[in-house]
Coordinates of C-alpha atoms in Angstrom, one line a residue:
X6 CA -4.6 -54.8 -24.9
X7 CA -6.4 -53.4 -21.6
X8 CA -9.6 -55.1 -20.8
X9 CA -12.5 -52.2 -20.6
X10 CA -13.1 -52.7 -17.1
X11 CA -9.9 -51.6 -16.1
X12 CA -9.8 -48.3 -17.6
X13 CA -12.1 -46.6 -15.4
X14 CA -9.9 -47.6 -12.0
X15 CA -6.7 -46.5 -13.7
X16 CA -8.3 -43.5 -14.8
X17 CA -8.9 -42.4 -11.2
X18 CA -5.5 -43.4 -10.3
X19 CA -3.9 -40.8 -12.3
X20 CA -6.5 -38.4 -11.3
X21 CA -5.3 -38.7 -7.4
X22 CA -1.6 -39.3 -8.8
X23 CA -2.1 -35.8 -10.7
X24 CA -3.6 -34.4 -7.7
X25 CA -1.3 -35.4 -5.0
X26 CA 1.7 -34.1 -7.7
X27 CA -0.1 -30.7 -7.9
X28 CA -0.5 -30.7 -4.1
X29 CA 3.4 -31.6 -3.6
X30 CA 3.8 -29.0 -6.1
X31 CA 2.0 -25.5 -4.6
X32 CA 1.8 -25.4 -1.0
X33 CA -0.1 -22.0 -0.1
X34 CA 1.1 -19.6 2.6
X35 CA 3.1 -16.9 3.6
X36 CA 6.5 -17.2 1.5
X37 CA 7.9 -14.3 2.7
X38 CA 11.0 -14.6 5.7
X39 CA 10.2 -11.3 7.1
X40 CA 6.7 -11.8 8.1
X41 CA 6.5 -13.3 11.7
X42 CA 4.1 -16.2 9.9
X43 CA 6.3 -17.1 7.6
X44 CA 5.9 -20.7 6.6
X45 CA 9.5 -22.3 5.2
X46 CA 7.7 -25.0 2.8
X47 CA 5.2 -22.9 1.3
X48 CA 5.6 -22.1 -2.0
X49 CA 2.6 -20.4 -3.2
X50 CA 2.2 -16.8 -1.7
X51 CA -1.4 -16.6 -0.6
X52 CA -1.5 -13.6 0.6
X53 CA -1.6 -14.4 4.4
X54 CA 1.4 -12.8 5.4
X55 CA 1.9 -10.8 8.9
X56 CA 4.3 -8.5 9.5
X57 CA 5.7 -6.3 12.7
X58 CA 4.5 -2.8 13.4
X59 CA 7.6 -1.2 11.8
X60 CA 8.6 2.7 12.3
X61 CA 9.7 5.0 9.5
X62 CA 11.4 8.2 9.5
X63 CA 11.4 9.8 6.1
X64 CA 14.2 11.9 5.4
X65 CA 13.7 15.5 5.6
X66 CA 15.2 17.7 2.2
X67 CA 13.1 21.2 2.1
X68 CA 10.5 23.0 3.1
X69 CA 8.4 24.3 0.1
X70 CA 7.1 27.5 -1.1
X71 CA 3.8 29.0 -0.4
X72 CA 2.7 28.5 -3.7
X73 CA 2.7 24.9 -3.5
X74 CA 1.6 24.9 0.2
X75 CA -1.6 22.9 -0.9
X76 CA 0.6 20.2 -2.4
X77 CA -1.9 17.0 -2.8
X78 CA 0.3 15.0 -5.5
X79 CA 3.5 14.2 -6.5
X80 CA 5.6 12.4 -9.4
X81 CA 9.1 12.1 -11.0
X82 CA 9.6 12.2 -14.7
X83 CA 12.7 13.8 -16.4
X84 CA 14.7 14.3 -13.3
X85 CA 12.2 16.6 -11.5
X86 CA 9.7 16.4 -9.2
X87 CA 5.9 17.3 -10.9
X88 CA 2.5 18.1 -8.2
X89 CA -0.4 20.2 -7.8
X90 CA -2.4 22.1 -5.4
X91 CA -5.9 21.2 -4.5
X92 CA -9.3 22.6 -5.0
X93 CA -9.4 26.4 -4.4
X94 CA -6.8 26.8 -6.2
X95 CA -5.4 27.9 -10.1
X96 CA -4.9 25.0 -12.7
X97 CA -1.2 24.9 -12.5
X98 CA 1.4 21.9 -12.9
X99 CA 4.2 22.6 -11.1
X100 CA 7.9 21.4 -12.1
X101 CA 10.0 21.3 -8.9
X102 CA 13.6 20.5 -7.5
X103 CA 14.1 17.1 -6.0
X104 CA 16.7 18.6 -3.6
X105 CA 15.8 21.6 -2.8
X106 CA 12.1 21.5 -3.5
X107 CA 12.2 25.0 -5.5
X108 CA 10.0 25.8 -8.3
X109 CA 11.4 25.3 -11.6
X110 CA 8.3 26.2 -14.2
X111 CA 4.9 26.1 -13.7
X112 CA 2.3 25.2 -16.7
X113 CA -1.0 26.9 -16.9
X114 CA -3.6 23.9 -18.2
X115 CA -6.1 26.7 -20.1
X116 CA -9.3 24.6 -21.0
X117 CA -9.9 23.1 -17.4
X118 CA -10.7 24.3 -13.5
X119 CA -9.3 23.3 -10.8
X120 CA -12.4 21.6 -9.1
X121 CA -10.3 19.3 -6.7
X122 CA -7.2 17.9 -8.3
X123 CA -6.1 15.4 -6.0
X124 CA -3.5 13.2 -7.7
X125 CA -1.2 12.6 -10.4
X126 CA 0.0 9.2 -12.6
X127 CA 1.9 9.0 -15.7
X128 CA 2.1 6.5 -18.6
X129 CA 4.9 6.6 -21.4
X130 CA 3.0 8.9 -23.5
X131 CA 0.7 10.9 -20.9
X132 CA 0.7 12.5 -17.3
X133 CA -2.9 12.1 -15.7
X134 CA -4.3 14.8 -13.3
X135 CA -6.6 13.2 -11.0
X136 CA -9.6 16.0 -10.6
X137 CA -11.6 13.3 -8.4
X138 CA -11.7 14.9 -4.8
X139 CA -14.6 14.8 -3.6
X140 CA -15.0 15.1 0.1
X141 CA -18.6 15.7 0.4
X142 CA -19.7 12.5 -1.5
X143 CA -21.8 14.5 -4.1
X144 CA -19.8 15.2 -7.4
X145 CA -21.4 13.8 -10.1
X146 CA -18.5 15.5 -12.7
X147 CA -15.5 13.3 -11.8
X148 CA -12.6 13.4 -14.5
X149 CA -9.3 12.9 -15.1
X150 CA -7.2 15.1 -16.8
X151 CA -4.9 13.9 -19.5
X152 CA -1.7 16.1 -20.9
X153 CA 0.8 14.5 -23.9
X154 CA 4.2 14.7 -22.3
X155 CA 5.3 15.9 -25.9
X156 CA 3.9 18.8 -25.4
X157 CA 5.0 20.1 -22.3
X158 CA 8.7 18.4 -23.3
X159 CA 8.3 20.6 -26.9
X160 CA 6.4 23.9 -25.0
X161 CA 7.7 27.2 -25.5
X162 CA 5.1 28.7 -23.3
X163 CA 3.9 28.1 -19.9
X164 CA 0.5 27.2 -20.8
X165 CA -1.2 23.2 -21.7
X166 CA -4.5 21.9 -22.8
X167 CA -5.5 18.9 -21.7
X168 CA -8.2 16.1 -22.8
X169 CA -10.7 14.5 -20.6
X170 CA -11.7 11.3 -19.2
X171 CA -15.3 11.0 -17.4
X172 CA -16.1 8.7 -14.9
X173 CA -18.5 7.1 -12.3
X174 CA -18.7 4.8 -9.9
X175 CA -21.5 2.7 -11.1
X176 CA -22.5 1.1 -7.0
X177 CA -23.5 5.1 -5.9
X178 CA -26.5 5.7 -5.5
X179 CA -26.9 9.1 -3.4
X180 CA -25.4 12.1 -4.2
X181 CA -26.9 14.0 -0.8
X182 CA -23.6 16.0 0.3
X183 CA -22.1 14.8 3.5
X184 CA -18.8 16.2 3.8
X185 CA -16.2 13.7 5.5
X186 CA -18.8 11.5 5.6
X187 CA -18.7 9.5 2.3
X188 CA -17.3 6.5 0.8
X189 CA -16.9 8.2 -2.6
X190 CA -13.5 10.3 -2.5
X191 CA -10.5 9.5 -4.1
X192 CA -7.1 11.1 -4.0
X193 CA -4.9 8.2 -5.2
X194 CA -4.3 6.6 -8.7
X195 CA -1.5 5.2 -10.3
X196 CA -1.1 4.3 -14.3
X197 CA -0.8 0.1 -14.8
X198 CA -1.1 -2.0 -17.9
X199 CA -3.2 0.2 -20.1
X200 CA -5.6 0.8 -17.2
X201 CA -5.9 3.6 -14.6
X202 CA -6.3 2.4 -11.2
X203 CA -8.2 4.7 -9.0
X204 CA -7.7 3.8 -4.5
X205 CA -10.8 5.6 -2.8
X206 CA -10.8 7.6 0.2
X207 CA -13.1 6.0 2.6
X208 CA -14.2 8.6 5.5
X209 CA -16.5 6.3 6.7
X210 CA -14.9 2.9 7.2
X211 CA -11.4 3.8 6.9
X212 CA -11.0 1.3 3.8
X213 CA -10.0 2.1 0.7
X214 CA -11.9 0.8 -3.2
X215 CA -9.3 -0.3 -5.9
X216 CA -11.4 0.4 -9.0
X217 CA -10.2 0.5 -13.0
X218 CA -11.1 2.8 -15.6
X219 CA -9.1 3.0 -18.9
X220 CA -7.3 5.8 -19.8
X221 CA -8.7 6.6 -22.8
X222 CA -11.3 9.6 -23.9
X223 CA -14.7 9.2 -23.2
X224 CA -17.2 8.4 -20.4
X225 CA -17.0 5.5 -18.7
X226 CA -18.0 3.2 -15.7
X227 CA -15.2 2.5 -12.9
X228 CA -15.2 -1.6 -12.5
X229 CA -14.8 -2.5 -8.4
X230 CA -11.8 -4.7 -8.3
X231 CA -11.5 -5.2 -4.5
X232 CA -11.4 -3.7 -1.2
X233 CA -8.9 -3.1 1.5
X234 CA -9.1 -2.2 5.5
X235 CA -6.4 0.1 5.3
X236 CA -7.3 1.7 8.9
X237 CA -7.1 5.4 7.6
X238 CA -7.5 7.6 4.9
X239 CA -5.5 6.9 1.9
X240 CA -4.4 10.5 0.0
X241 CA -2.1 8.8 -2.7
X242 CA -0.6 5.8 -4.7
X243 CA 2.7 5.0 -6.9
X244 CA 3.7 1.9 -8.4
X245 CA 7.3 1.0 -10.0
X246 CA 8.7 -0.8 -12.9
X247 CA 8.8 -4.2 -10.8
X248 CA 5.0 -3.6 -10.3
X249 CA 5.7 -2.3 -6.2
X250 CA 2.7 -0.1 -4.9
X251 CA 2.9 2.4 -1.9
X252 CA -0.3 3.6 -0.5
X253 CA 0.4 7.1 1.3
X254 CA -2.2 8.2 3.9
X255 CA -3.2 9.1 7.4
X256 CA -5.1 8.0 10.4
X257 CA -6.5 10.0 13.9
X258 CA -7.3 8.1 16.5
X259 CA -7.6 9.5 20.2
X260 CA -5.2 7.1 21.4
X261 CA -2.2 7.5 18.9
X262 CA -3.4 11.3 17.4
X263 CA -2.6 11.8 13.6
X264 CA -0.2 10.1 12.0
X265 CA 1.0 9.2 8.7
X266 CA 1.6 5.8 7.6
X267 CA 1.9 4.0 4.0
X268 CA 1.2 0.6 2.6
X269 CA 3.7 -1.3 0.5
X270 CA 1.9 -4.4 -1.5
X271 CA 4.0 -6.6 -3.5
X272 CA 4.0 -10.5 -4.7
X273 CA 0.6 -10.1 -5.7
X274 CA -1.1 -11.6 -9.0
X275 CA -2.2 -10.0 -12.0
X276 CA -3.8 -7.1 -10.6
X277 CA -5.2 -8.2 -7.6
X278 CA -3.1 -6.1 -5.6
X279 CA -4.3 -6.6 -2.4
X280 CA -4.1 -10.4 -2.3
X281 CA -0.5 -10.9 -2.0
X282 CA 1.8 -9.1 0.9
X283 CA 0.4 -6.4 2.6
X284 CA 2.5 -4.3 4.9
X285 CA 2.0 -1.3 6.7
X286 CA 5.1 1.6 7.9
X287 CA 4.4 4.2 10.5
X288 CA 5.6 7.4 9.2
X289 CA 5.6 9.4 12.3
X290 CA 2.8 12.0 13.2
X291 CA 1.4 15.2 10.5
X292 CA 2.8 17.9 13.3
X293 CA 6.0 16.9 12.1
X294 CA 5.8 15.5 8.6
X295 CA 3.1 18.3 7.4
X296 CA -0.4 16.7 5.9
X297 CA 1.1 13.5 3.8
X298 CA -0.8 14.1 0.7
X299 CA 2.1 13.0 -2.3
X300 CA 4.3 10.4 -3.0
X301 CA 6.0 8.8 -5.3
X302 CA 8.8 6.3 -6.5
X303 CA 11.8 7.5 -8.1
X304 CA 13.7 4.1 -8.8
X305 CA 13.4 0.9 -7.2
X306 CA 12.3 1.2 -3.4
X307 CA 13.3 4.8 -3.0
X308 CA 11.3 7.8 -3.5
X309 CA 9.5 11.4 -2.6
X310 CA 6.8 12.6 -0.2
X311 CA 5.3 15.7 -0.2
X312 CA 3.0 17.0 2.4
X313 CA 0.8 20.2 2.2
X314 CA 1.1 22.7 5.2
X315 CA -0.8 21.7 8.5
X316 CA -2.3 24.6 10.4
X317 CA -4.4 24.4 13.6
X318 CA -4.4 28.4 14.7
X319 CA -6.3 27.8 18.0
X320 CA -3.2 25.2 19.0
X321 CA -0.3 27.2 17.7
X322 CA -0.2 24.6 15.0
X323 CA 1.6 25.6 11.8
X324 CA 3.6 23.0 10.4
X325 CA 5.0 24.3 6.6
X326 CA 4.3 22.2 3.7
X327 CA 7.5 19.8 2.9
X328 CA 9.4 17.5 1.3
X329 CA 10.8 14.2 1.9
X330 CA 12.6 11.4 0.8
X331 CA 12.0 7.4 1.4
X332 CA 13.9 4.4 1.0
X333 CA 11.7 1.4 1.8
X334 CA 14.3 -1.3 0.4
X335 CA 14.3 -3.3 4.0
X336 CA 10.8 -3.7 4.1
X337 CA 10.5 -5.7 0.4
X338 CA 11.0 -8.6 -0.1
X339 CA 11.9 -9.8 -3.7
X340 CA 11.8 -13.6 -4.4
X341 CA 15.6 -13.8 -4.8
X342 CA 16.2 -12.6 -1.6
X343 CA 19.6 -14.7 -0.1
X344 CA 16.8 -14.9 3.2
X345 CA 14.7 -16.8 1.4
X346 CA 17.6 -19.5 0.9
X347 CA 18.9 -19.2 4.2
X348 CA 15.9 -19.1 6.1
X349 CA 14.5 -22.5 3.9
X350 CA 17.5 -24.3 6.0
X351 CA 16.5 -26.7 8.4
X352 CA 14.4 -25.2 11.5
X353 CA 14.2 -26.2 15.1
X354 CA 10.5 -27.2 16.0
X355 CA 9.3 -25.3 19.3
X356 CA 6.3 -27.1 20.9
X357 CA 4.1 -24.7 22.7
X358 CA 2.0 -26.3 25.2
X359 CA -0.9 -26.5 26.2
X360 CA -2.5 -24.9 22.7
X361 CA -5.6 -23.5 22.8
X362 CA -4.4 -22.5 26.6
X363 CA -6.7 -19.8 28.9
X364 CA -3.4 -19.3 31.4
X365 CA -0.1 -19.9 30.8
X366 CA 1.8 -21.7 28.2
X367 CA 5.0 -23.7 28.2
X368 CA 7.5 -23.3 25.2
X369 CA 9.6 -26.4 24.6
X370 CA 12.7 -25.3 23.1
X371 CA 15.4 -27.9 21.5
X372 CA 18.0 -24.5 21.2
X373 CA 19.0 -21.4 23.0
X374 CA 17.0 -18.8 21.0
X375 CA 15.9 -14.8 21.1
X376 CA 11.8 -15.8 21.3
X377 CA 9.1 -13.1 20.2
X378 CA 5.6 -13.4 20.5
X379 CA 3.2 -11.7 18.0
X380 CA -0.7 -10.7 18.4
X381 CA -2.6 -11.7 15.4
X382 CA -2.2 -7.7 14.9
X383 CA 1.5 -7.8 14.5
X384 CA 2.0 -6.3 18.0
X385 CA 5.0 -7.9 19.7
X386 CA 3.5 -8.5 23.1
X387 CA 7.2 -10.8 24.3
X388 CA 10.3 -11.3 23.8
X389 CA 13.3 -12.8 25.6
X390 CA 16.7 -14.8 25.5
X391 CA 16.1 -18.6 26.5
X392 CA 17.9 -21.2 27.3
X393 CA 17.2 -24.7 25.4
X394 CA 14.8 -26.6 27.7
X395 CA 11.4 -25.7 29.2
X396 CA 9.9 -22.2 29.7
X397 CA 6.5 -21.1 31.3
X398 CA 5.1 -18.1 30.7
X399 CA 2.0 -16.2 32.4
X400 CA -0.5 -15.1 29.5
X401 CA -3.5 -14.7 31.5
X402 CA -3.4 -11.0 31.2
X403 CA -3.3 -10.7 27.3
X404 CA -6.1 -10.7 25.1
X405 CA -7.9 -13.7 23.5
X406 CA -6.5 -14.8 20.1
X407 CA -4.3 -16.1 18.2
X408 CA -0.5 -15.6 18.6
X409 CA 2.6 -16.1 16.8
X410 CA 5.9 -17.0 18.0
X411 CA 8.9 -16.8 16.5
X412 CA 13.1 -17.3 16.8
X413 CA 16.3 -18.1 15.6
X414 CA 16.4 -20.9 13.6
X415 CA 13.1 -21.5 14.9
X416 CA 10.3 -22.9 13.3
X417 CA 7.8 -20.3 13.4
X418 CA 4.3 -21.1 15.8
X419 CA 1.3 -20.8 16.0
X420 CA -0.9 -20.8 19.4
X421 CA -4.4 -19.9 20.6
X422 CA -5.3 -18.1 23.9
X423 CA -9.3 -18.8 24.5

């Protein structure tokens, strides 16, 4: 029999036993092998992972017609290719080639305007128009357009109707217009577990609102789920059956000009999409690409862009609307990845000294390794062949921060210029 004044120690023993097992058991960090902070003993994605400025080319397939020159969605569903044009323009779906980009039918939706259809999603039952645009900040009619796939599958005609689902974003609070000065657009939403989820277009601080509304008639309140610093405009979303998200949009800067890029988030939780990896592509610049305004998945990693002509008359500017195809399989990581595995192998430890440093630094390296430095931004800022053994090198010209260095076999590390 245990004496009463014993059960209160050995209660707190298995209290720190239990928490030093959970502990052992769900190490936080970044678990993915192709982020340059990837840590090989974590086991609990937190979200923290940082990846290289990569460069993507999407493949080229067609140019498109006229009449879909405003293209400002996309999305694949019974082996075609569905999008719309944007405000100022008829209330047509469009069916189109995924080749050749060519119009295949067009469906008239008869009981609603076009007032700025920006986007389109799908569920199993449904395809949702997004008529949310709203560049000026003062639309107090945003709605999202809901058509039974039955009945364009069973039409005979070229005409829909559709039913309606009113919302609002319940933080606004002016509706003075400002055009391309608001944080209340939206072009991008994607259909996910019986909700709608809506990514807004944020002219003034270049992030973008994940907010849910569900897709069911009637009026309602979005709910604010979280917010991202995407560093641009973001014109559309898609997710796929493994629960994959691209965000498609654009950025100008005077430095770089204006250029596409996307998003891919994956490993996340529930549906708190922005809190596991986070990685952004450079598409390549709109002169080029057209306006990046569409995209979509098709299967797992690969998919469709569509961009809506770009037209600058005073600089000779008049890039055709397009289409284009994406494969973004290299730059997702699934969790049985072989690189997980391999990369979980024993690691060299590279000792970087002195850290914090406001100079110089010496890497200590126990192998001959390709090294690459990393700014906190994902910028490689170094990278060389060494030789096992000692190696200094002068950082007083780089900016303050924290870097990230990584190898071969090499333990990835972490050091501090101040």
């Amino acid at each position: 029999m245990i004496k009463p004044k014993l059960i209160a120690p050995l209660y707190i023993i298995f209290l720190l036993y239990s928490n030093y097992s959970y502990s052992q058991n769900n190490t936080p960090g970044c678990t993915d092998p192709n982020a340059i902070n990837y840590n090989s003993i974590a086991n609990f994605n937190n979200g923290t992972c940082l990846y290289p400025i990569s460069n993507y080319m999407p493949v080229h397939l067609s140019d498109l017609n006229d009449s879909i020159k405003e293209t400002s969605a996309l999305l694949f569903w019974e082996h075609s290719l569905w999008t719309i044009n944007d405000s100022g323009n008829l209330p047509y779906l469009f069916q189109i080639d995924t080749t050749t980009g060519t119009i295949i039918k067009k469906y008239f939706i008869n009981n609603y305007s076009n007032i700025d259809w920006e986007a389109l999603a799908q569920s199993e039952d449904y395809i949702f128009i997004g008529d949310f645009g709203n560049n000026a900040g003062a639309r107090q009619d945003l709605r999202i357009l809901r058509i039974t796939k039955t009945d364009i599958s069973n039409s005979l005609s070229d005409t829909l109707s559709a039913d309606i689902i009113q919302f609002n974003y319940p933080e606004q609070q002016s509706f003075i217009s400002q055009n391309m000065n608001t944080n209340w657009d939206a072009e991008a939403f994607f259909y996910k577990n019986d909700s709608l989820h809506i990514f807004t277009k944020d002219w003034v601080n270049q992030r973008t609102v994940h907010y849910t509304i569900p897709n069911i008639i009637g009026n309602h309140p979005a709910q604010k789920r979280d917010s991202f610093d995407v560093n641009g405009l973001i014109t559309d979303a898609s997710v796929d059956l493994n629960g994959n998200i691209i965000l498609l949009g654009y950025q100008f800067s005077i430095d770089n000009g204006f250029n596409s890029f996307t998003w891919l988030l994956f490993d996340y939780q529930n549906n708190d999409f922005f809190n596991g990896n986070k990685r952004r592509i450079e598409l390549g610049d709109v002169y080029e690409l057209g306006q990046t305004e569409g995209i979509c998945f098709k299967n797992d990693y690969k998919g469709y862009i569509s961009a809506e002509a770009f037209e600058i008359a005073s600089l000779g500017i008049n890039t055709p609307p397009q289409l284009h195809r994406f494969d973004f399989k290299p730059y997702f990581t699934t969790n049985s990845s072989s690189s997980i595995n391999d990369d979980k192998k024993a690691l060299s430890v590279v000792i970087v000294l002195p850290n914090p440093s406001n100079k110089g630094i010496t890497i200590q390296s126990p192998i001959s390794s390709k090294v690459i430095i990393y700014n906190n931004s994902g910028y490689k800022v170094w990278e060389q062949e060494i030789e096992k053994g000692m190696h200094k090198i002068d950082c007083s010209h780089w900016t303050k921060g924290t870097y990230i260095l990584k190898g071969n076999k090499i333990k990835t590390t972490k050091f501090i210029l101040e």
